[in-house]
Amino acid sequence: MVETANHQHPQGPPPPSLQPLGAARGPLFAPNEQFQHLQYCIHSNPRWVETFILGFQHYIVMLGTTVLIANTLVPKMGGSHGDKARVIQTLLFMAGLNTLVQTMIGTRLPTVMSASFAYVLPVLAIINDISDENFTTEHQRFLHTMRTIQGSLIVSSFVNIVLGFSRAWGRLTRLFSPVVLVPVICVVGLGLFQRGFPQVANCVEIGLPMLIILVITQYLKHIKYIPDDILERYGLLICIGIVWAFAAILTAAGAYNHVKEETKQSCRTDHSFLISSAPWIKIPYPFQWGTPIFRASHVFGMLGAALVTSAESTGTIFAASRLAGATPPPSHVLNRSIGLQGLGTLLEGIFGSVVGTTASVENVGLLGLTHIGSRRVVQISTSFMIFFSIFGKFGALFASIPLPIFAAIYCVLFGFVAAVGISFMQFANPNSLRNHYVLGLSLFLGISIPQYFVMNTDMNTGHGPIRTGGGWFNDIFNTIFSSPPTVAILVGTLLDNTLDAKHEVNNRGLPWLIPFHRRNGDHRSDEFYNYPMRLNEYIPTRFR
């Protein structure tokens, strides 16, 4: 640097005031605990007619997973089209009951409880083990397999019951920071990518138009001749109606008469045979398939699946709290939610469902798509689940919607949930390289490790890449490491609580989140999570 003769720096314009980089080019957005564009939050409700239409929309969205699981498992079990229809009815009936319980005395959030894919691998392992036994008919093999699944579900349900009501799960979630919540919630959506476009491509002439029209509706809602709330709230139903009718026209015109069987299964509207095989009226009842069969060798995979559903539901519940305009759920709410989820899985085993229950990711995404986080809407949706589970012919009509249509919906809804997870980063320091390390590694391994396990799993036998001499060990860990949210929780919690944890408390966002962990940490939590009808006054604190 050159100095002047009197050793003073030359005069010049005053230095500009120090501003954050980019502040002069646009506004800086402060952290926001609640989304500002929700039209109805958890306590506010649309008009009754709108509520019923929106509830029906939630029913249609959760139906895709139910049908896909039944289509995957029941034929491998030896079940007929009639058996598949009854399994779908049972899954819908239990989904309605479990959702009603969770919204009334569980999370109290607008979360739909539906069938879980985490149980598919353990069920496939059971089917493979039983395939060597001799049965006089395929229906007899189906009944024996179903009874074995029932016994395993009943035993595995106690994992959730113990984790929840012993308060162990709540203690674990107190280790979470916003840096952990981001990858956990993100992979709840992103980890299901195989149910998105890969299944759209199974019938691209139906799935792709559905995806395109669904995206276009987001632009059309700004046209002044179309009421703002029509496409925003009911655009999903409108798109399903248009593309479903198009699929029916293709089917009637014979477009799929001379194609491969896999294409018929994906594209035809009449190839599920659900309408013809479903009973007009059938009420699911306990032990409808017979007395459960308990085998220790079949239980361990189910135990792993029960643990996995706890992780999946936790990420989904945190996303639902944001989209419903509520505070993050305190640990005691997560405890009772996971405990009641275990009781729901116990009922699934008693009534004869083919898999256990978990919080539905796609229905939480629907909260954001419609901008409506009303609890009442989801409670009304349970009436459709129960009604169509009893009156089978009517339920089978909607269950015959081609699966690529649902897959196109998932492309939008799963992505929405993943984006909600990213929003939690605003409560931590987004410029901390330490946070980037924890977040990046948790997010990547949360997707990469399960993908390795899925790619190396035989979907006919349910056997994964871990193949030691202990079958119980294989079943548990193959199931656990096939779950993106579970891997993200394990990696994220371990890194975040051991890597410079004490020196990075503020950067991790703990000052914001810790008050929500405690029962009385934030006075707003009682407004969202207390029991209804003043039940809090009569229930001891330790049981709330």
XYZ file of C-alpha atoms in Angstrom:
544
model
C 0.000 0.000 0.000
C 1.353 3.474 -0.887
C 1.241 6.092 1.890
C 1.024 9.881 1.561
C 3.730 12.175 2.802
C 2.056 12.782 6.143
C 1.459 9.061 6.581
C -2.285 9.452 6.165
C -4.506 7.517 3.788
C -5.923 9.533 0.918
C -9.328 10.975 1.368
C -12.121 9.277 -0.515
C -15.778 8.427 -0.250
C -16.825 6.985 3.108
C -16.888 3.170 3.202
C -20.318 1.697 2.646
C -22.184 0.507 5.703
C -21.652 -3.160 6.416
C -24.622 -5.189 5.253
C -25.212 -8.879 4.912
C -24.173 -10.134 1.497
C -27.076 -9.700 -0.879
C -29.107 -7.459 1.431
C -29.007 -4.627 -1.092
C -30.432 -6.862 -3.789
C -33.566 -8.086 -2.055
C -35.362 -8.584 1.235
C -34.206 -10.931 3.975
C -36.924 -13.225 5.302
C -37.102 -13.799 9.021
C -37.878 -17.306 10.357
C -41.595 -18.011 10.431
C -43.098 -20.647 12.702
C -46.340 -20.871 10.729
C -47.071 -20.815 7.012
C -48.875 -17.636 6.062
C -50.884 -19.016 3.126
C -52.929 -21.653 4.937
C -56.611 -20.925 4.438
C -57.739 -23.166 7.296
C -55.536 -24.261 10.174
C -55.999 -27.104 12.616
C -58.896 -25.499 14.517
C -60.626 -23.629 11.688
C -63.020 -25.503 9.461
C -64.486 -24.986 5.965
C -68.212 -25.153 5.405
C -69.730 -28.600 5.843
C -70.195 -29.257 2.123
C -66.584 -28.328 1.449
C -65.461 -30.385 4.427
C -67.109 -33.530 3.051
C -65.639 -33.005 -0.432
C -62.170 -32.428 1.018
C -62.590 -35.469 3.273
C -63.481 -37.581 0.244
C -60.350 -36.269 -1.455
C -58.248 -37.512 1.480
C -59.924 -40.906 1.166
C -59.062 -41.132 -2.545
C -55.424 -40.181 -1.898
C -54.861 -42.840 0.780
C -56.591 -45.469 -1.347
C -53.648 -45.872 -3.725
C -51.271 -47.273 -1.091
C -53.944 -49.632 0.210
C -54.648 -51.081 -3.232
C -50.967 -51.309 -4.161
C -50.105 -53.293 -1.020
C -53.023 -55.670 -1.559
C -52.130 -56.139 -5.238
C -48.530 -56.901 -4.283
C -49.107 -59.359 -1.439
C -52.432 -61.156 -1.829
C -51.659 -62.957 -5.140
C -48.337 -64.186 -3.684
C -50.264 -65.565 -0.713
C -52.530 -67.597 -2.980
C -55.513 -65.305 -2.560
C -58.238 -64.843 -5.161
C -59.739 -61.584 -6.407
C -62.400 -61.952 -3.711
C -59.724 -62.355 -1.036
C -57.974 -59.251 -2.335
C -61.216 -57.271 -2.140
C -61.768 -58.375 1.472
C -58.185 -57.475 2.409
C -58.670 -53.993 0.952
C -61.922 -53.655 2.895
C -60.176 -54.627 6.120
C -57.292 -52.221 5.508
C -59.750 -49.389 4.848
C -61.839 -50.217 7.917
C -58.789 -50.217 10.200
C -57.429 -47.049 8.582
C -60.682 -45.299 9.429
C -60.639 -46.445 13.054
C -56.942 -45.673 13.579
C -57.223 -42.243 11.968
C -60.194 -41.355 14.147
C -58.332 -42.426 17.296
C -55.197 -40.476 16.372
C -57.063 -37.264 15.526
C -59.183 -37.502 18.682
C -56.720 -38.569 21.401
C -53.403 -39.290 19.633
C -51.447 -36.612 17.814
C -54.604 -34.464 17.505
C -53.138 -33.455 14.128
C -54.835 -33.964 10.727
C -52.859 -37.119 9.939
C -54.377 -40.115 8.158
C -53.225 -43.516 9.431
C -52.970 -46.052 6.616
C -51.214 -49.260 5.572
C -47.426 -49.260 5.855
C -44.963 -50.485 3.217
C -42.461 -51.207 6.004
C -44.222 -54.534 6.613
C -44.000 -55.723 3.007
C -40.534 -57.293 3.287
C -41.341 -59.260 6.490
C -44.617 -60.431 4.937
C -42.777 -61.584 1.801
C -40.377 -63.549 4.029
C -43.372 -65.241 5.707
C -44.931 -66.050 2.331
C -41.652 -67.581 1.150
C -41.284 -69.739 4.267
C -44.823 -71.080 3.944
C -44.545 -71.757 0.195
C -42.767 -75.069 0.880
C -45.721 -76.450 2.860
C -48.382 -78.566 1.196
C -51.962 -77.308 0.940
C -54.932 -78.842 -0.822
C -56.017 -75.508 -2.359
C -54.546 -72.062 -2.924
C -57.261 -70.564 -0.733
C -56.148 -72.775 2.132
C -52.585 -71.492 1.659
C -53.907 -67.943 1.710
C -55.762 -68.500 4.972
C -52.761 -70.156 6.622
C -50.451 -67.321 5.513
C -52.885 -64.682 6.691
C -53.202 -66.296 10.115
C -49.410 -66.411 10.417
C -49.192 -62.721 9.490
C -51.850 -61.947 12.092
C -49.826 -63.603 14.840
C -46.671 -61.714 13.859
C -48.532 -58.378 13.727
C -50.003 -58.939 17.186
C -46.578 -59.605 18.707
C -44.801 -56.786 16.846
C -47.403 -54.231 17.949
C -45.938 -54.313 21.449
C -42.778 -52.635 20.124
C -44.765 -49.446 19.441
C -46.843 -49.850 22.586
C -43.757 -50.150 24.805
C -41.833 -47.391 23.005
C -44.774 -45.018 23.328
C -46.298 -45.647 26.719
C -42.921 -46.169 28.430
C -41.975 -42.661 27.177
C -38.813 -44.046 25.573
C -39.660 -42.642 22.143
C -40.265 -39.179 23.541
C -36.866 -39.230 25.238
C -35.264 -40.104 21.909
C -37.008 -37.257 20.096
C -35.656 -34.798 22.670
C -32.272 -35.398 21.040
C -33.622 -33.922 17.807
C -32.646 -30.462 16.633
C -33.882 -28.668 13.513
C -30.734 -29.978 11.788
C -31.971 -33.547 12.436
C -35.587 -32.810 11.539
C -34.659 -31.576 8.058
C -33.252 -34.876 6.708
C -35.788 -36.993 8.607
C -38.782 -35.175 7.107
C -37.136 -34.799 3.698
C -36.480 -38.517 3.283
C -40.006 -39.338 4.470
C -40.978 -37.899 1.084
C -37.873 -38.407 -1.047
C -37.352 -41.971 0.169
C -40.593 -42.974 -1.563
C -39.404 -41.914 -5.021
C -39.841 -45.453 -6.365
C -43.585 -45.078 -5.916
C -43.508 -41.936 -8.061
C -42.356 -41.666 -11.659
C -41.143 -45.294 -11.972
C -44.781 -46.346 -11.528
C -46.024 -43.504 -13.719
C -43.893 -45.027 -16.480
C -45.703 -48.367 -16.107
C -48.513 -46.744 -18.102
C -47.099 -43.493 -19.383
C -50.126 -42.610 -21.536
C -52.206 -42.347 -18.346
C -49.675 -41.426 -15.667
C -47.883 -38.657 -17.554
C -51.062 -36.733 -18.534
C -52.166 -36.959 -14.901
C -48.882 -35.435 -13.733
C -48.934 -32.709 -16.385
C -52.563 -31.717 -15.735
C -51.955 -31.689 -11.992
C -49.114 -29.218 -12.471
C -51.067 -27.091 -14.950
C -53.875 -26.598 -12.416
C -51.445 -24.585 -10.279
C -51.246 -22.034 -13.124
C -54.926 -22.090 -14.085
C -56.061 -21.130 -10.591
C -54.868 -17.566 -11.268
C -57.243 -17.087 -14.214
C -59.842 -14.552 -13.132
C -62.792 -16.484 -14.602
C -62.032 -19.485 -12.385
C -62.754 -19.062 -8.646
C -59.478 -19.127 -6.700
C -60.437 -21.903 -4.340
C -61.900 -24.366 -6.877
C -58.667 -25.620 -8.445
C -56.652 -25.071 -5.292
C -58.914 -27.190 -3.101
C -60.477 -29.642 -5.519
C -57.997 -29.684 -8.417
C -56.828 -33.157 -7.452
C -60.315 -34.642 -7.719
C -60.912 -32.866 -11.029
C -57.660 -34.232 -12.468
C -58.450 -37.776 -11.282
C -61.902 -37.590 -12.885
C -60.524 -36.396 -16.236
C -57.686 -38.930 -16.505
C -59.763 -41.815 -15.097
C -62.393 -41.156 -17.777
C -59.631 -41.059 -20.403
C -58.315 -44.421 -19.145
C -61.823 -45.886 -19.304
C -62.166 -44.720 -22.924
C -58.847 -46.346 -23.852
C -59.916 -49.562 -22.151
C -63.317 -49.630 -23.869
C -61.729 -48.841 -27.237
C -59.535 -51.945 -26.979
C -56.214 -50.124 -26.688
C -54.952 -52.751 -24.263
C -56.399 -55.910 -25.737
C -53.103 -57.101 -27.207
C -50.456 -55.923 -24.767
C -48.384 -57.583 -22.062
C -50.094 -58.675 -18.857
C -48.082 -56.130 -16.832
C -49.409 -53.325 -19.030
C -52.975 -54.545 -18.610
C -52.543 -54.564 -14.836
C -51.336 -50.956 -14.861
C -53.519 -49.392 -17.554
C -56.906 -51.101 -17.758
C -59.714 -49.841 -15.542
C -61.392 -53.258 -15.446
C -58.411 -55.529 -14.861
C -58.391 -55.501 -11.055
C -61.641 -57.545 -10.927
C -62.428 -55.813 -7.637
C -65.935 -54.669 -8.548
C -67.115 -58.122 -9.618
C -65.479 -59.915 -6.681
C -66.217 -57.502 -3.834
C -69.252 -58.288 -1.634
C -72.094 -55.796 -1.508
C -72.004 -55.600 2.283
C -69.310 -57.067 4.503
C -68.286 -55.826 7.951
C -64.724 -56.807 8.922
C -64.659 -58.579 12.272
C -61.956 -59.979 14.595
C -60.238 -63.202 13.524
C -62.224 -63.329 10.283
C -59.506 -65.509 8.692
C -59.211 -67.858 11.673
C -57.114 -68.190 14.803
C -53.716 -66.404 14.565
C -50.607 -68.570 14.294
C -47.584 -67.514 16.340
C -44.126 -68.499 15.093
C -40.978 -67.002 16.585
C -39.095 -67.270 13.290
C -41.639 -64.962 11.600
C -41.893 -62.337 14.310
C -38.462 -60.699 14.125
C -38.884 -59.038 10.743
C -42.187 -57.614 11.953
C -40.434 -56.242 15.048
C -38.075 -54.328 12.780
C -41.006 -53.034 10.743
C -42.738 -51.783 13.894
C -39.621 -49.814 14.810
C -39.451 -48.434 11.288
C -43.060 -47.202 11.384
C -42.252 -45.264 14.568
C -39.545 -43.361 12.678
C -41.712 -42.861 9.593
C -44.672 -41.583 11.592
C -42.497 -39.185 13.600
C -41.192 -37.447 10.470
C -44.694 -37.315 9.007
C -46.145 -35.915 12.238
C -43.616 -33.051 12.339
C -44.468 -32.210 8.716
C -48.199 -32.295 9.540
C -47.712 -29.904 12.454
C -46.222 -27.302 10.095
C -48.914 -27.737 7.443
C -51.692 -27.579 10.052
C -50.403 -24.351 11.585
C -49.576 -26.013 14.913
C -46.452 -25.932 17.051
C -43.984 -28.857 16.818
C -45.415 -31.822 18.785
C -44.074 -32.142 22.348
C -42.454 -35.414 23.381
C -45.467 -36.538 25.436
C -47.667 -36.178 22.328
C -45.262 -38.299 20.300
C -45.285 -40.880 23.117
C -49.037 -41.302 23.129
C -49.154 -41.200 19.317
C -46.643 -44.045 18.921
C -48.314 -45.977 21.740
C -51.720 -45.661 20.077
C -50.148 -46.607 16.760
C -49.052 -49.824 18.459
C -52.598 -50.436 19.648
C -53.741 -49.806 16.080
C -51.312 -52.437 14.787
C -52.597 -54.813 17.471
C -56.112 -54.309 16.114
C -54.789 -54.785 12.571
C -53.540 -58.214 13.667
C -56.797 -59.078 15.408
C -58.978 -58.024 12.473
C -56.718 -59.675 9.916
C -54.994 -56.893 8.009
C -52.049 -57.905 5.902
C -49.757 -55.103 7.204
C -49.531 -52.690 10.133
C -50.306 -48.977 10.248
C -48.331 -45.745 9.894
C -48.986 -42.047 9.278
C -49.757 -41.410 5.603
C -47.165 -39.190 3.898
C -49.314 -38.494 0.843
C -52.208 -37.180 2.911
C -49.903 -34.762 4.744
C -48.736 -33.516 1.346
C -52.395 -32.967 0.448
C -52.691 -30.549 3.394
C -50.127 -28.333 1.714
C -51.506 -28.731 -1.802
C -54.989 -27.626 -0.727
C -53.743 -25.095 1.866
C -56.182 -26.648 4.327
C -54.870 -28.145 7.569
C -58.227 -28.626 9.264
C -58.494 -31.534 11.683
C -62.202 -31.910 10.995
C -61.584 -32.589 7.299
C -59.438 -35.618 8.118
C -61.936 -36.824 10.716
C -64.691 -36.652 8.106
C -62.488 -38.675 5.728
C -62.710 -41.595 8.175
C -66.441 -41.848 7.477
C -65.651 -42.536 3.800
C -63.024 -45.132 4.742
C -65.426 -47.000 7.005
C -68.432 -46.642 4.694
C -66.615 -47.940 1.611
C -65.008 -50.738 3.632
C -68.465 -52.050 4.570
C -70.217 -51.470 1.242
C -67.638 -53.246 -0.864
C -69.055 -52.707 -4.354
C -68.934 -48.935 -3.982
C -65.446 -48.992 -2.512
C -64.216 -51.327 -5.258
C -65.295 -48.771 -7.873
C -62.757 -46.222 -6.619
C -60.172 -48.912 -5.847
C -60.168 -49.751 -9.565
C -58.519 -46.406 -10.429
C -55.294 -47.313 -12.318
C -52.249 -47.113 -10.071
C -50.224 -44.818 -12.426
C -52.792 -42.115 -11.643
C -51.931 -42.418 -7.950
C -48.216 -42.499 -8.808
C -48.534 -39.143 -10.588
C -50.218 -37.726 -7.491
C -47.370 -39.026 -5.336
C -44.824 -37.167 -7.479
C -46.386 -33.919 -6.266
C -47.367 -34.824 -2.706
C -44.169 -36.617 -1.674
C -42.157 -33.716 -3.038
C -44.284 -31.292 -1.052
C -43.514 -33.098 2.211
C -39.789 -33.116 1.404
C -39.922 -29.349 0.846
C -41.633 -28.854 4.203
C -38.695 -30.636 5.810
C -36.304 -28.116 4.262
C -38.265 -25.273 5.875
C -37.118 -26.398 9.342
C -33.584 -25.284 8.467
C -34.644 -21.658 8.988
C -34.605 -22.279 12.762
C -30.938 -23.336 12.731
C -27.922 -21.577 11.261
C -28.086 -22.284 7.511
C -24.560 -20.885 7.051
C -22.852 -23.255 9.480
C -20.543 -25.654 7.654
C -20.881 -28.039 10.578
C -24.656 -28.098 10.038
C -24.116 -28.652 6.319
C -21.961 -31.669 7.088
C -24.548 -33.237 9.412
C -27.428 -32.394 7.104
C -25.728 -33.534 3.916
C -24.439 -36.840 5.279
C -27.760 -37.674 6.969
C -29.732 -36.834 3.847
C -27.471 -38.716 1.471
C -27.064 -41.853 3.584
C -30.773 -41.756 4.427
C -31.478 -42.306 0.725
C -28.363 -44.193 -0.391
C -28.238 -46.963 2.230
C -31.927 -47.972 1.858
C -31.521 -47.889 -1.920
C -28.668 -50.395 -1.636
C -30.813 -52.666 0.522
C -33.798 -52.388 -1.814
C -31.693 -53.100 -4.916
C -30.229 -56.207 -3.277
C -33.488 -57.557 -1.885
C -35.281 -60.418 -3.583
C -38.882 -59.185 -3.796
C -40.136 -62.745 -4.188
C -38.636 -64.003 -0.932
C -38.087 -60.798 1.062
C -34.427 -61.738 1.667
C -32.122 -58.715 1.815
C -28.355 -58.269 1.506
C -27.685 -59.187 5.160
C -27.636 -62.984 5.069
C -25.973 -64.374 8.176
C -26.723 -67.679 9.843
C -29.306 -66.019 12.103
C -32.571 -65.524 10.271
C -33.970 -63.292 13.012
C -30.938 -60.984 12.745
C -31.289 -60.794 8.971
C -35.000 -59.979 9.084
C -34.663 -57.196 11.658
C -31.723 -55.348 10.116
C -32.760 -55.796 6.495
C -36.070 -54.181 7.405
C -34.532 -51.351 9.436
C -31.906 -50.369 6.869
C -34.443 -50.461 4.036
C -36.221 -47.481 5.643
C -34.949 -43.983 4.699
C -36.435 -42.175 7.751
C -34.970 -44.741 10.149
C -31.486 -44.452 8.650
C -31.765 -40.638 8.628
C -32.751 -40.609 12.304
C -29.869 -42.916 13.262
C -27.219 -41.000 11.315
C -28.536 -37.502 12.001
C -29.102 -37.963 15.734
C -25.685 -39.579 16.231
C -23.784 -36.887 14.314
C -25.715 -33.917 15.637
C -25.306 -34.942 19.288
C -21.628 -35.881 19.116
C -19.975 -33.516 16.600
C -19.175 -30.243 18.426
C -22.599 -30.520 20.015
C -21.911 -28.452 23.152
C -20.231 -25.622 21.269
C -22.873 -25.425 18.541
C -26.053 -25.248 20.609
C -27.251 -22.003 19.057
C -26.235 -22.963 15.532
C -28.135 -26.248 15.882
C -31.357 -24.325 16.626
C -31.894 -25.913 20.036
C -32.983 -22.660 21.776
C -35.977 -22.601 19.423
C -36.916 -26.290 19.577
C -36.229 -27.268 23.217
C -39.246 -25.385 24.654
C -41.527 -27.390 22.346
C -40.083 -30.665 23.639
C -41.416 -30.062 27.142
C -45.013 -30.450 28.227
C -45.345 -26.853 29.424
C -42.515 -25.375 27.383
C -44.785 -23.308 25.145
C -48.285 -22.265 26.167
C -49.580 -22.616 22.595
C -49.026 -26.379 22.572
C -52.001 -26.989 24.873
C -54.268 -25.315 22.337
C -53.331 -27.855 19.675
C -52.586 -31.073 21.577
C -54.809 -31.201 24.658
C -57.497 -33.866 24.732
C -60.979 -32.802 23.554
C -64.037 -32.226 25.720
C -62.004 -31.245 28.811
C -60.646 -34.765 29.211
C -57.369 -33.257 30.445
C -59.107 -32.388 33.694
C -59.842 -36.051 34.419
C -56.769 -37.847 33.033
C -53.657 -37.952 35.275
C -50.704 -36.058 33.832
C -48.536 -39.158 33.479
C -51.100 -40.719 31.110
C -51.569 -37.714 28.828
